[in-house]
PDB file of C-alpha atoms in Angstrom:
ATOM      1  CA  UNK T   9      26.848 -22.676  73.092  1.00 97.00           C
ATOM      2  CA  UNK T  10      29.682 -24.857  71.598  1.00 98.00           C
ATOM      3  CA  UNK T  11      29.225 -28.644  71.048  1.00 98.00           C
ATOM      4  CA  UNK T  12      31.056 -31.438  69.480  1.00 98.00           C
ATOM      5  CA  UNK T  13      29.794 -33.409  66.986  1.00 98.00           C
ATOM      6  CA  UNK T  14      31.165 -37.056  66.388  1.00 98.00           C
ATOM      7  CA  UNK T  15      29.743 -38.601  63.187  1.00 98.00           C
ATOM      8  CA  UNK T  16      29.013 -36.314  60.408  1.00 98.00           C
ATOM      9  CA  UNK T  17      26.569 -38.802  58.477  1.00 95.00           C
ATOM     10  CA  UNK T  18      23.319 -38.008  56.999  1.00 89.00           C
ATOM     11  CA  UNK T  19      21.953 -36.846  60.204  1.00 94.00           C
ATOM     12  CA  UNK T  20      24.955 -35.582  62.165  1.00 97.00           C
ATOM     13  CA  UNK T  21      25.878 -33.258  59.225  1.00 97.00           C
ATOM     14  CA  UNK T  22      22.626 -31.931  59.250  1.00 97.00           C
ATOM     15  CA  UNK T  23      22.417 -31.309  63.153  1.00 98.00           C
ATOM     16  CA  UNK T  24      25.530 -29.165  62.900  1.00 98.00           C
ATOM     17  CA  UNK T  25      24.319 -27.140  60.084  1.00 98.00           C
ATOM     18  CA  UNK T  26      21.046 -26.478  61.892  1.00 98.00           C
ATOM     19  CA  UNK T  27      22.840 -25.665  65.160  1.00 98.00           C
ATOM     20  CA  UNK T  28      25.149 -23.224  63.327  1.00 98.00           C
ATOM     21  CA  UNK T  29      22.218 -21.559  61.523  1.00 98.00           C
ATOM     22  CA  UNK T  30      20.912 -20.823  65.086  1.00 98.00           C
ATOM     23  CA  UNK T  31      24.190 -19.224  65.975  1.00 98.00           C
ATOM     24  CA  UNK T  32      25.696 -22.114  67.946  1.00 98.00           C
ATOM     25  CA  UNK T  33      29.293 -23.314  67.426  1.00 98.00           C
ATOM     26  CA  UNK T  34      30.450 -26.600  66.349  1.00 98.00           C
ATOM     27  CA  UNK T  35      33.597 -28.680  66.691  1.00 98.00           C
ATOM     28  CA  UNK T  36      33.298 -31.690  64.346  1.00 98.00           C
ATOM     29  CA  UNK T  37      35.055 -34.942  63.881  1.00 98.00           C
ATOM     30  CA  UNK T  38      34.474 -37.921  61.541  1.00 97.00           C
ATOM     31  CA  UNK T  39      36.656 -40.578  59.999  1.00 95.00           C
ATOM     32  CA  UNK T  40      35.705 -39.272  56.581  1.00 96.00           C
ATOM     33  CA  UNK T  41      37.993 -36.160  56.221  1.00 97.00           C
ATOM     34  CA  UNK T  42      35.862 -34.700  53.405  1.00 97.00           C
ATOM     35  CA  UNK T  43      32.844 -34.612  55.520  1.00 98.00           C
ATOM     36  CA  UNK T  44      34.877 -32.541  58.172  1.00 98.00           C
ATOM     37  CA  UNK T  45      36.071 -30.139  55.538  1.00 98.00           C
ATOM     38  CA  UNK T  46      32.728 -29.572  53.948  1.00 98.00           C
ATOM     39  CA  UNK T  47      31.360 -28.387  57.304  1.00 98.00           C
ATOM     40  CA  UNK T  48      34.610 -26.454  58.202  1.00 98.00           C
ATOM     41  CA  UNK T  49      33.860 -24.359  54.974  1.00 98.00           C
ATOM     42  CA  UNK T  50      30.476 -23.396  56.648  1.00 98.00           C
ATOM     43  CA  UNK T  51      32.110 -22.407  59.822  1.00 98.00           C
ATOM     44  CA  UNK T  52      32.490 -25.471  61.823  1.00 98.00           C
ATOM     45  CA  UNK T  53      35.783 -26.153  63.778  1.00 98.00           C
ATOM     46  CA  UNK T  54      37.937 -29.420  62.879  1.00 98.00           C
ATOM     47  CA  UNK T  55      39.194 -31.864  65.244  1.00 98.00           C
ATOM     48  CA  UNK T  56      41.878 -34.214  64.235  1.00 96.00           C
ATOM     49  CA  UNK T  57      40.558 -36.989  66.598  1.00 95.00           C
ATOM     50  CA  UNK T  58      38.633 -37.725  69.590  1.00 95.00           C
ATOM     51  CA  UNK T  59      41.606 -36.687  71.572  1.00 93.00           C
ATOM     52  CA  UNK T  60      41.442 -33.186  70.068  1.00 96.00           C
ATOM     53  CA  UNK T  61      38.105 -32.396  70.953  1.00 96.00           C
ATOM     54  CA  UNK T  62      38.204 -31.409  74.755  1.00 96.00           C
ATOM     55  CA  UNK T  63      40.852 -28.683  74.245  1.00 95.00           C
ATOM     56  CA  UNK T  64      38.419 -26.854  71.720  1.00 97.00           C
ATOM     57  CA  UNK T  65      35.384 -27.044  73.925  1.00 97.00           C
ATOM     58  CA  UNK T  66      34.078 -24.881  77.006  1.00 94.00           C
ATOM     59  CA  UNK T  67      33.208 -25.897  80.302  1.00 96.00           C
ATOM     60  CA  UNK T  68      31.318 -28.063  80.507  1.00 97.00           C
ATOM     61  CA  UNK T  69      32.147 -29.805  77.296  1.00 98.00           C
ATOM     62  CA  UNK T  70      29.291 -31.013  75.430  1.00 98.00           C
ATOM     63  CA  UNK T  71      29.843 -34.194  73.241  1.00 98.00           C
ATOM     64  CA  UNK T  72      27.175 -35.343  71.048  1.00 98.00           C
ATOM     65  CA  UNK T  73      27.865 -38.867  69.346  1.00 98.00           C
ATOM     66  CA  UNK T  74      25.770 -39.675  66.025  1.00 98.00           C
ATOM     67  CA  UNK T  75      26.972 -43.004  65.156  1.00 97.00           C
ATOM     68  CA  UNK T  76      25.374 -46.371  64.295  1.00 93.00           C
ATOM     69  CA  UNK T  77      24.185 -48.155  67.452  1.00 92.00           C
ATOM     70  CA  UNK T  78      26.183 -50.833  68.971  1.00 93.00           C
ATOM     71  CA  UNK T  79      30.063 -51.087  68.851  1.00 96.00           C
ATOM     72  CA  UNK T  80      30.831 -47.736  66.968  1.00 96.00           C
ATOM     73  CA  UNK T  81      28.867 -45.843  69.527  1.00 97.00           C
ATOM     74  CA  UNK T  82      29.935 -47.945  72.578  1.00 97.00           C
ATOM     75  CA  UNK T  83      33.519 -47.673  71.784  1.00 97.00           C
ATOM     76  CA  UNK T  84      33.465 -43.884  70.920  1.00 98.00           C
ATOM     77  CA  UNK T  85      31.629 -42.958  74.245  1.00 98.00           C
ATOM     78  CA  UNK T  86      34.256 -45.241  75.962  1.00 97.00           C
ATOM     79  CA  UNK T  87      37.169 -43.265  74.362  1.00 97.00           C
ATOM     80  CA  UNK T  88      35.253 -39.730  75.086  1.00 97.00           C
ATOM     81  CA  UNK T  89      35.087 -40.855  78.896  1.00 96.00           C
ATOM     82  CA  UNK T  90      38.890 -40.973  78.941  1.00 95.00           C
ATOM     83  CA  UNK T  91      39.154 -37.556  77.906  1.00 94.00           C
ATOM     84  CA  UNK T  92      36.216 -35.899  79.451  1.00 96.00           C
ATOM     85  CA  UNK T  93      36.338 -34.176  82.706  1.00 96.00           C
ATOM     86  CA  UNK T  94      33.989 -34.000  85.712  1.00 96.00           C
ATOM     87  CA  UNK T  95      30.817 -32.070  84.621  1.00 97.00           C
ATOM     88  CA  UNK T  96      31.177 -32.684  81.018  1.00 98.00           C
ATOM     89  CA  UNK T  97      28.177 -33.915  79.183  1.00 98.00           C
ATOM     90  CA  UNK T  98      27.958 -37.040  76.562  1.00 98.00           C
ATOM     91  CA  UNK T  99      24.869 -37.114  74.318  1.00 98.00           C
ATOM     92  CA  UNK T 100      23.893 -40.157  72.281  1.00 98.00           C
ATOM     93  CA  UNK T 101      21.881 -39.203  69.521  1.00 97.00           C
ATOM     94  CA  UNK T 102      21.671 -42.311  67.624  1.00 95.00           C
ATOM     95  CA  UNK T 103      19.199 -45.406  67.902  1.00 94.00           C
ATOM     96  CA  UNK T 104      20.787 -47.075  70.958  1.00 96.00           C
ATOM     97  CA  UNK T 105      19.082 -49.908  72.832  1.00 97.00           C
ATOM     98  CA  UNK T 106      17.703 -47.840  76.088  1.00 98.00           C
ATOM     99  CA  UNK T 107      19.111 -50.595  78.529  1.00 98.00           C
ATOM    100  CA  UNK T 108      22.464 -49.778  77.255  1.00 98.00           C
ATOM    101  CA  UNK T 109      21.859 -46.055  78.069  1.00 98.00           C
ATOM    102  CA  UNK T 110      21.031 -47.110  81.669  1.00 98.00           C
ATOM    103  CA  UNK T 111      24.309 -48.840  81.955  1.00 98.00           C
ATOM    104  CA  UNK T 112      26.216 -46.198  80.457  1.00 98.00           C
ATOM    105  CA  UNK T 113      24.704 -43.441  82.416  1.00 98.00           C
ATOM    106  CA  UNK T 114      25.576 -45.489  85.723  1.00 98.00           C
ATOM    107  CA  UNK T 115      29.224 -46.070  84.666  1.00 97.00           C
ATOM    108  CA  UNK T 116      29.763 -42.460  83.440  1.00 98.00           C
ATOM    109  CA  UNK T 117      28.209 -40.884  86.622  1.00 97.00           C
ATOM    110  CA  UNK T 118      30.893 -42.685  88.611  1.00 96.00           C
ATOM    111  CA  UNK T 119      33.450 -40.522  86.801  1.00 96.00           C
ATOM    112  CA  UNK T 120      31.490 -37.378  87.012  1.00 97.00           C
ATOM    113  CA  UNK T 121      30.610 -37.305  83.478  1.00 98.00           C
ATOM    114  CA  UNK T 122      26.757 -36.705  82.687  1.00 98.00           C
ATOM    115  CA  UNK T 123      24.977 -38.598  80.097  1.00 98.00           C
ATOM    116  CA  UNK T 124      21.894 -37.960  78.000  1.00 98.00           C
ATOM    117  CA  UNK T 125      20.252 -39.968  75.509  1.00 98.00           C
ATOM    118  CA  UNK T 126      18.363 -38.387  72.692  1.00 98.00           C
ATOM    119  CA  UNK T 127      16.143 -40.378  70.291  1.00 97.00           C
ATOM    120  CA  UNK T 128      16.344 -38.212  67.170  1.00 96.00           C
ATOM    121  CA  UNK T 129      13.585 -38.216  64.489  1.00 95.00           C
ATOM    122  CA  UNK T 130      13.794 -36.393  61.026  1.00 91.00           C
ATOM    123  CA  UNK T 131      16.181 -38.138  58.799  1.00 88.00           C
ATOM    124  CA  UNK T 132      17.449 -36.368  55.979  1.00 88.00           C
ATOM    125  CA  UNK T 133      14.729 -33.815  56.342  1.00 91.00           C
ATOM    126  CA  UNK T 134      15.897 -32.771  59.654  1.00 93.00           C
ATOM    127  CA  UNK T 135      18.094 -29.707  58.363  1.00 93.00           C
ATOM    128  CA  UNK T 136      14.837 -28.015  56.848  1.00 93.00           C
ATOM    129  CA  UNK T 137      12.020 -29.276  58.959  1.00 93.00           C
ATOM    130  CA  UNK T 138      13.619 -29.713  62.402  1.00 96.00           C
ATOM    131  CA  UNK T 139      14.219 -32.682  64.438  1.00 97.00           C
ATOM    132  CA  UNK T 140      11.703 -34.363  66.828  1.00 97.00           C
ATOM    133  CA  UNK T 141      13.603 -35.213  69.969  1.00 98.00           C
ATOM    134  CA  UNK T 142      12.740 -37.689  72.844  1.00 98.00           C
ATOM    135  CA  UNK T 143      15.371 -36.948  75.663  1.00 98.00           C
ATOM    136  CA  UNK T 144      16.438 -38.833  78.649  1.00 98.00           C
ATOM    137  CA  UNK T 145      18.809 -37.879  81.480  1.00 98.00           C
ATOM    138  CA  UNK T 146      18.985 -35.647  84.594  1.00 98.00           C
ATOM    139  CA  UNK T 147      16.673 -32.557  84.611  1.00 98.00           C
ATOM    140  CA  UNK T 148      19.570 -30.154  85.408  1.00 98.00           C
ATOM    141  CA  UNK T 149      21.696 -31.326  82.353  1.00 98.00           C
ATOM    142  CA  UNK T 150      18.571 -31.580  80.219  1.00 98.00           C
ATOM    143  CA  UNK T 151      17.681 -27.969  81.036  1.00 98.00           C
ATOM    144  CA  UNK T 152      21.228 -26.967  80.554  1.00 98.00           C
ATOM    145  CA  UNK T 153      21.248 -28.042  77.063  1.00 98.00           C
ATOM    146  CA  UNK T 154      17.930 -26.783  76.192  1.00 98.00           C
ATOM    147  CA  UNK T 155      19.180 -23.944  73.932  1.00 98.00           C
ATOM    148  CA  UNK T 156      20.555 -26.738  71.694  1.00 98.00           C
ATOM    149  CA  UNK T 157      17.520 -28.686  71.601  1.00 98.00           C
ATOM    150  CA  UNK T 158      15.309 -25.651  71.089  1.00 98.00           C
ATOM    151  CA  UNK T 159      17.480 -24.757  68.141  1.00 98.00           C
ATOM    152  CA  UNK T 160      17.235 -28.397  66.548  1.00 98.00           C
ATOM    153  CA  UNK T 161      13.419 -28.736  67.120  1.00 98.00           C
ATOM    154  CA  UNK T 162      10.804 -28.061  64.285  1.00 96.00           C
ATOM    155  CA  UNK T 163       9.011 -25.343  66.679  1.00 95.00           C
ATOM    156  CA  UNK T 164       5.379 -24.452  66.729  1.00 90.00           C
ATOM    157  CA  UNK T 165       5.373 -24.051  62.894  1.00 85.00           C
ATOM    158  CA  UNK T 166       1.956 -24.156  61.128  1.00 84.00           C
ATOM    159  CA  UNK T 167       0.574 -27.168  63.176  1.00 84.00           C
ATOM    160  CA  UNK T 168      -2.657 -26.211  64.832  1.00 87.00           C
ATOM    161  CA  UNK T 169      -2.496 -26.361  68.714  1.00 86.00           C
ATOM    162  CA  UNK T 170      -4.160 -29.397  70.069  1.00 87.00           C
ATOM    163  CA  UNK T 171      -7.911 -28.384  71.388  1.00 88.00           C
ATOM    164  CA  UNK T 172      -8.039 -28.677  75.025  1.00 85.00           C
ATOM    165  CA  UNK T 173      -4.436 -29.458  75.668  1.00 84.00           C
ATOM    166  CA  UNK T 174      -3.460 -28.020  79.015  1.00 78.00           C
ATOM    167  CA  UNK T 175       0.363 -27.791  78.587  1.00 72.00           C
ATOM    168  CA  UNK T 176       2.756 -26.449  81.201  1.00 75.00           C
ATOM    169  CA  UNK T 177       5.720 -27.405  79.354  1.00 83.00           C
ATOM    170  CA  UNK T 178       5.623 -26.107  75.823  1.00 87.00           C
ATOM    171  CA  UNK T 179       8.620 -28.101  74.540  1.00 95.00           C
ATOM    172  CA  UNK T 180       6.209 -30.974  73.436  1.00 94.00           C
ATOM    173  CA  UNK T 181       4.523 -28.459  71.343  1.00 93.00           C
ATOM    174  CA  UNK T 182       7.699 -27.317  69.935  1.00 95.00           C
ATOM    175  CA  UNK T 183       8.770 -30.841  68.994  1.00 96.00           C
ATOM    176  CA  UNK T 184      10.946 -32.335  71.761  1.00 98.00           C
ATOM    177  CA  UNK T 185      10.396 -33.532  75.138  1.00 97.00           C
ATOM    178  CA  UNK T 186      12.166 -34.536  78.370  1.00 98.00           C
ATOM    179  CA  UNK T 187      10.909 -38.039  78.539  1.00 98.00           C
ATOM    180  CA  UNK T 188      12.631 -39.133  81.927  1.00 98.00           C
ATOM    181  CA  UNK T 189      15.798 -40.579  83.272  1.00 98.00           C
ATOM    182  CA  UNK T 190      18.430 -41.986  81.322  1.00 98.00           C
ATOM    183  CA  UNK T 191      17.123 -44.567  78.592  1.00 98.00           C
ATOM    184  CA  UNK T 192      13.674 -42.824  78.603  1.00 98.00           C
ATOM    185  CA  UNK T 193      14.550 -41.024  75.606  1.00 98.00           C
ATOM    186  CA  UNK T 194      15.686 -43.953  73.496  1.00 98.00           C
ATOM    187  CA  UNK T 195      12.810 -46.110  74.840  1.00 98.00           C
ATOM    188  CA  UNK T 196      10.185 -43.694  73.585  1.00 98.00           C
ATOM    189  CA  UNK T 197      12.210 -43.296  70.303  1.00 97.00           C
ATOM    190  CA  UNK T 198      12.096 -47.171  70.072  1.00 97.00           C
ATOM    191  CA  UNK T 199       8.463 -47.350  70.264  1.00 97.00           C
ATOM    192  CA  UNK T 200       8.165 -44.610  67.854  1.00 97.00           C
ATOM    193  CA  UNK T 201      10.220 -46.707  65.124  1.00 96.00           C
ATOM    194  CA  UNK T 202       8.080 -49.755  66.211  1.00 96.00           C
ATOM    195  CA  UNK T 203       4.843 -47.803  65.236  1.00 97.00           C
ATOM    196  CA  UNK T 204       6.578 -46.612  62.187  1.00 96.00           C
ATOM    197  CA  UNK T 205       7.163 -49.954  60.886  1.00 96.00           C
ATOM    198  CA  UNK T 206       3.414 -50.645  61.427  1.00 97.00           C
ATOM    199  CA  UNK T 207       2.310 -47.589  59.552  1.00 97.00           C
ATOM    200  CA  UNK T 208       4.694 -48.112  56.768  1.00 96.00           C
ATOM    201  CA  UNK T 209       3.461 -51.873  56.254  1.00 97.00           C
ATOM    202  CA  UNK T 210      -0.196 -50.709  56.305  1.00 97.00           C
ATOM    203  CA  UNK T 211       0.618 -48.202  53.424  1.00 97.00           C
ATOM    204  CA  UNK T 212       2.786 -50.860  51.316  1.00 97.00           C
ATOM    205  CA  UNK T 213       0.295 -53.508  51.726  1.00 97.00           C
ATOM    206  CA  UNK T 214      -2.603 -51.209  50.577  1.00 97.00           C
ATOM    207  CA  UNK T 215      -0.750 -50.091  47.404  1.00 97.00           C
ATOM    208  CA  UNK T 216       0.325 -53.604  46.512  1.00 97.00           C
ATOM    209  CA  UNK T 217      -3.455 -54.587  46.752  1.00 97.00           C
ATOM    210  CA  UNK T 218      -4.272 -51.598  44.474  1.00 98.00           C
ATOM    211  CA  UNK T 219      -1.476 -52.542  41.915  1.00 97.00           C
ATOM    212  CA  UNK T 220      -2.688 -56.284  41.753  1.00 97.00           C
ATOM    213  CA  UNK T 221      -6.299 -55.131  41.061  1.00 98.00           C
ATOM    214  CA  UNK T 222      -5.199 -55.471  37.260  1.00 97.00           C
ATOM    215  CA  UNK T 223      -3.947 -59.222  37.758  1.00 96.00           C
ATOM    216  CA  UNK T 224      -5.152 -61.591  35.072  1.00 95.00           C
ATOM    217  CA  UNK T 225      -5.942 -63.834  38.148  1.00 95.00           C
ATOM    218  CA  UNK T 226      -9.170 -61.886  38.335  1.00 97.00           C
ATOM    219  CA  UNK T 227     -12.428 -61.735  36.130  1.00 96.00           C
ATOM    220  CA  UNK T 228     -11.767 -59.394  33.280  1.00 96.00           C
ATOM    221  CA  UNK T 229     -14.686 -56.975  34.412  1.00 97.00           C
ATOM    222  CA  UNK T 230     -13.227 -56.844  37.660  1.00 97.00           C
ATOM    223  CA  UNK T 231      -9.837 -55.665  36.702  1.00 98.00           C
ATOM    224  CA  UNK T 232      -8.793 -52.123  37.094  1.00 98.00           C
ATOM    225  CA  UNK T 233      -5.632 -50.707  36.090  1.00 97.00           C
ATOM    226  CA  UNK T 234      -5.336 -48.046  38.694  1.00 98.00           C
ATOM    227  CA  UNK T 235      -3.033 -44.818  38.658  1.00 98.00           C
ATOM    228  CA  UNK T 236      -1.204 -45.330  41.894  1.00 98.00           C
ATOM    229  CA  UNK T 237       0.557 -41.912  41.781  1.00 97.00           C
ATOM    230  CA  UNK T 238      -2.923 -40.289  41.479  1.00 98.00           C
ATOM    231  CA  UNK T 239      -4.239 -42.263  44.384  1.00 98.00           C
ATOM    232  CA  UNK T 240      -1.295 -41.505  46.627  1.00 98.00           C
ATOM    233  CA  UNK T 241      -1.716 -37.725  45.697  1.00 97.00           C
ATOM    234  CA  UNK T 242      -5.454 -37.714  46.429  1.00 98.00           C
ATOM    235  CA  UNK T 243      -5.137 -39.381  49.566  1.00 98.00           C
ATOM    236  CA  UNK T 244      -2.601 -36.740  50.744  1.00 97.00           C
ATOM    237  CA  UNK T 245      -5.214 -34.121  50.406  1.00 96.00           C
ATOM    238  CA  UNK T 246      -8.003 -34.151  53.191  1.00 93.00           C
ATOM    239  CA  UNK T 247      -7.918 -38.037  53.591  1.00 97.00           C
ATOM    240  CA  UNK T 248      -8.156 -39.335  57.116  1.00 97.00           C
ATOM    241  CA  UNK T 249      -4.863 -41.287  56.282  1.00 97.00           C
ATOM    242  CA  UNK T 250      -2.743 -38.502  55.197  1.00 96.00           C
ATOM    243  CA  UNK T 251       0.545 -38.543  56.767  1.00 95.00           C
ATOM    244  CA  UNK T 252       4.174 -37.489  56.069  1.00 94.00           C
ATOM    245  CA  UNK T 253       4.737 -41.249  55.172  1.00 96.00           C
ATOM    246  CA  UNK T 254       1.963 -40.903  52.526  1.00 97.00           C
ATOM    247  CA  UNK T 255       3.630 -37.685  51.193  1.00 96.00           C
ATOM    248  CA  UNK T 256       7.031 -39.638  50.573  1.00 95.00           C
ATOM    249  CA  UNK T 257       5.342 -42.442  48.897  1.00 97.00           C
ATOM    250  CA  UNK T 258       3.485 -39.777  46.550  1.00 97.00           C
ATOM    251  CA  UNK T 259       6.977 -38.202  45.858  1.00 96.00           C
ATOM    252  CA  UNK T 260       8.460 -41.885  45.035  1.00 96.00           C
ATOM    253  CA  UNK T 261       5.575 -42.804  42.837  1.00 97.00           C
ATOM    254  CA  UNK T 262       5.493 -39.430  40.889  1.00 96.00           C
ATOM    255  CA  UNK T 263       9.114 -40.251  40.103  1.00 95.00           C
ATOM    256  CA  UNK T 264       9.050 -43.935  39.187  1.00 94.00           C
ATOM    257  CA  UNK T 265       5.363 -45.381  39.123  1.00 94.00           C
ATOM    258  CA  UNK T 266       6.293 -48.749  39.420  1.00 93.00           C
ATOM    259  CA  UNK T 267       9.339 -48.232  41.815  1.00 94.00           C
ATOM    260  CA  UNK T 268      11.786 -50.023  39.620  1.00 92.00           C
ATOM    261  CA  UNK T 269      14.715 -48.325  41.287  1.00 91.00           C
ATOM    262  CA  UNK T 270      13.735 -50.000  44.660  1.00 91.00           C
ATOM    263  CA  UNK T 271      14.878 -53.565  45.385  1.00 88.00           C
ATOM    264  CA  UNK T 272      12.063 -54.408  47.992  1.00 90.00           C
ATOM    265  CA  UNK T 273      14.709 -56.056  50.273  1.00 90.00           C
ATOM    266  CA  UNK T 274      13.738 -54.114  53.318  1.00 91.00           C
ATOM    267  CA  UNK T 275      16.153 -53.583  56.336  1.00 88.00           C
ATOM    268  CA  UNK T 276      15.418 -53.145  59.907  1.00 87.00           C
ATOM    269  CA  UNK T 277      17.836 -50.998  62.283  1.00 79.00           C
ATOM    270  CA  UNK T 278      16.891 -52.623  65.377  1.00 88.00           C
ATOM    271  CA  UNK T 279      13.978 -50.657  66.974  1.00 93.00           C
ATOM    272  CA  UNK T 280      11.493 -52.961  65.649  1.00 94.00           C
ATOM    273  CA  UNK T 281      12.997 -55.935  67.142  1.00 94.00           C
ATOM    274  CA  UNK T 282      13.292 -54.087  70.597  1.00 96.00           C
ATOM    275  CA  UNK T 283       9.976 -52.890  70.369  1.00 97.00           C
ATOM    276  CA  UNK T 284       8.453 -56.434  70.188  1.00 96.00           C
ATOM    277  CA  UNK T 285      10.788 -57.670  72.981  1.00 97.00           C
ATOM    278  CA  UNK T 286       9.614 -54.947  75.251  1.00 97.00           C
ATOM    279  CA  UNK T 287       6.165 -55.872  74.487  1.00 96.00           C
ATOM    280  CA  UNK T 288       6.968 -59.377  75.476  1.00 97.00           C
ATOM    281  CA  UNK T 289       8.614 -58.384  78.584  1.00 98.00           C
ATOM    282  CA  UNK T 290       5.516 -56.132  79.552  1.00 98.00           C
ATOM    283  CA  UNK T 291       3.043 -58.877  78.249  1.00 97.00           C
ATOM    284  CA  UNK T 292       1.351 -56.234  75.978  1.00 97.00           C
ATOM    285  CA  UNK T 293      -0.143 -57.725  72.852  1.00 97.00           C
ATOM    286  CA  UNK T 294       1.519 -56.036  69.704  1.00 97.00           C
ATOM    287  CA  UNK T 295       0.071 -57.930  66.862  1.00 97.00           C
ATOM    288  CA  UNK T 296       0.467 -55.375  64.036  1.00 97.00           C
ATOM    289  CA  UNK T 297       3.875 -54.202  65.209  1.00 96.00           C
ATOM    290  CA  UNK T 298       5.149 -58.017  65.294  1.00 96.00           C
ATOM    291  CA  UNK T 299       4.000 -58.645  61.915  1.00 96.00           C
ATOM    292  CA  UNK T 300       5.487 -55.500  60.468  1.00 96.00           C
ATOM    293  CA  UNK T 301       8.720 -56.823  61.783  1.00 95.00           C
ATOM    294  CA  UNK T 302       8.497 -60.197  60.417  1.00 94.00           C
ATOM    295  CA  UNK T 303       7.366 -58.873  57.187  1.00 93.00           C
ATOM    296  CA  UNK T 304      10.719 -56.954  56.907  1.00 93.00           C
ATOM    297  CA  UNK T 305      12.441 -60.396  57.440  1.00 91.00           C
ATOM    298  CA  UNK T 306      10.242 -62.245  54.810  1.00 89.00           C
ATOM    299  CA  UNK T 307      11.226 -59.304  52.156  1.00 90.00           C
ATOM    300  CA  UNK T 308      14.669 -60.619  52.231  1.00 88.00           C
ATOM    301  CA  UNK T 309      13.832 -63.811  50.723  1.00 81.00           C
ATOM    302  CA  UNK T 310      10.625 -62.929  48.484  1.00 78.00           C
ATOM    303  CA  UNK T 311      10.177 -59.528  47.386  1.00 82.00           C
ATOM    304  CA  UNK T 312       6.847 -57.828  46.560  1.00 88.00           C
ATOM    305  CA  UNK T 313       5.548 -54.416  45.221  1.00 93.00           C
ATOM    306  CA  UNK T 314       4.803 -53.632  48.922  1.00 92.00           C
ATOM    307  CA  UNK T 315       8.360 -54.181  49.863  1.00 91.00           C
ATOM    308  CA  UNK T 316       9.392 -51.634  47.151  1.00 92.00           C
ATOM    309  CA  UNK T 317       6.887 -49.167  48.703  1.00 94.00           C
ATOM    310  CA  UNK T 318       8.522 -49.613  52.017  1.00 93.00           C
ATOM    311  CA  UNK T 319      11.985 -49.223  50.353  1.00 92.00           C
ATOM    312  CA  UNK T 320      10.648 -45.894  48.753  1.00 93.00           C
ATOM    313  CA  UNK T 321       9.461 -44.442  52.169  1.00 93.00           C
ATOM    314  CA  UNK T 322      12.569 -45.426  53.970  1.00 92.00           C
ATOM    315  CA  UNK T 323      14.707 -43.584  51.149  1.00 91.00           C
ATOM    316  CA  UNK T 324      12.310 -40.730  51.340  1.00 91.00           C
ATOM    317  CA  UNK T 325      12.679 -40.159  55.007  1.00 91.00           C
ATOM    318  CA  UNK T 326      16.248 -41.519  56.009  1.00 88.00           C
ATOM    319  CA  UNK T 327      18.095 -41.768  52.661  1.00 87.00           C
ATOM    320  CA  UNK T 328      18.357 -45.599  53.072  1.00 88.00           C
ATOM    321  CA  UNK T 329      19.331 -47.190  49.753  1.00 84.00           C
ATOM    322  CA  UNK T 330      18.148 -50.618  48.991  1.00 77.00           C
ATOM    323  CA  UNK T 331      18.932 -50.889  45.144  1.00 62.00           C
ATOM    324  CA  UNK T 332      17.965 -53.860  42.903  1.00 60.00           C
ATOM    325  CA  UNK T 333      20.637 -56.556  43.151  1.00 49.00           C
TER     326      UNK T 333
END
């Protein structure tokens, strides 16, 4: 299949490369000309602007927008809608607020243009590992796009099958699902990121306590100068708390045991806030996720080693740079 990718940042470029590796064709556009040129050298087709994309695509045209949530995505989708024809498909693969998806899908449908929201997880490792995707949109449209999603997904890999799982739709085992109508994909991804906040905060606080065990505030016989990189490494192997986030923590600590290259000023990209907001709307208690969100707010005022661990994990999976100021 041939697809247009608008936005060639850390994930957009990786998605294009993975698709081309699987035999798909890509038409690419970004405001950064160098990003376009790099992918053209690898076989992509360049577009000079949004108005140049449609003529280089098949019917129906498929546009994948991989830009920051908010105005950049909103304006780009509005511009694409002006160039699209009936039956064309616009995909938003960023971290858009799911209620915006619902609104857009309704507006685009009135023009005959289909809309699909894809919550995409994988960060800078997606090209190698594949992208976990949570998809919202009409059944027929999502099915039409399945060759693209199948190529991007991690696949069955080496993960053992879940015992007793009766699965008619094997897509979940391959690393992607059709979650429901427009907005459902980004809603599931939003909760995924909210949980991510909580998991990261638990690791971060745990390592901060380990580091603090050598504090001179403790009785001398109770002080331990613990090797954090060895602890992270041993926990990766057979421990009940092993995970990819722990893998990334171990990698960061192996390179920089005191994480001096990380500021500890931890950003949030919106999904944690939206997750807490959804919990409030549904009257669902979300103590851990709410605390994790507010810990990020606090990190911008008073930094701790836990904040540096969070920064290291965010750099590991997403390439988010939070350098000392």
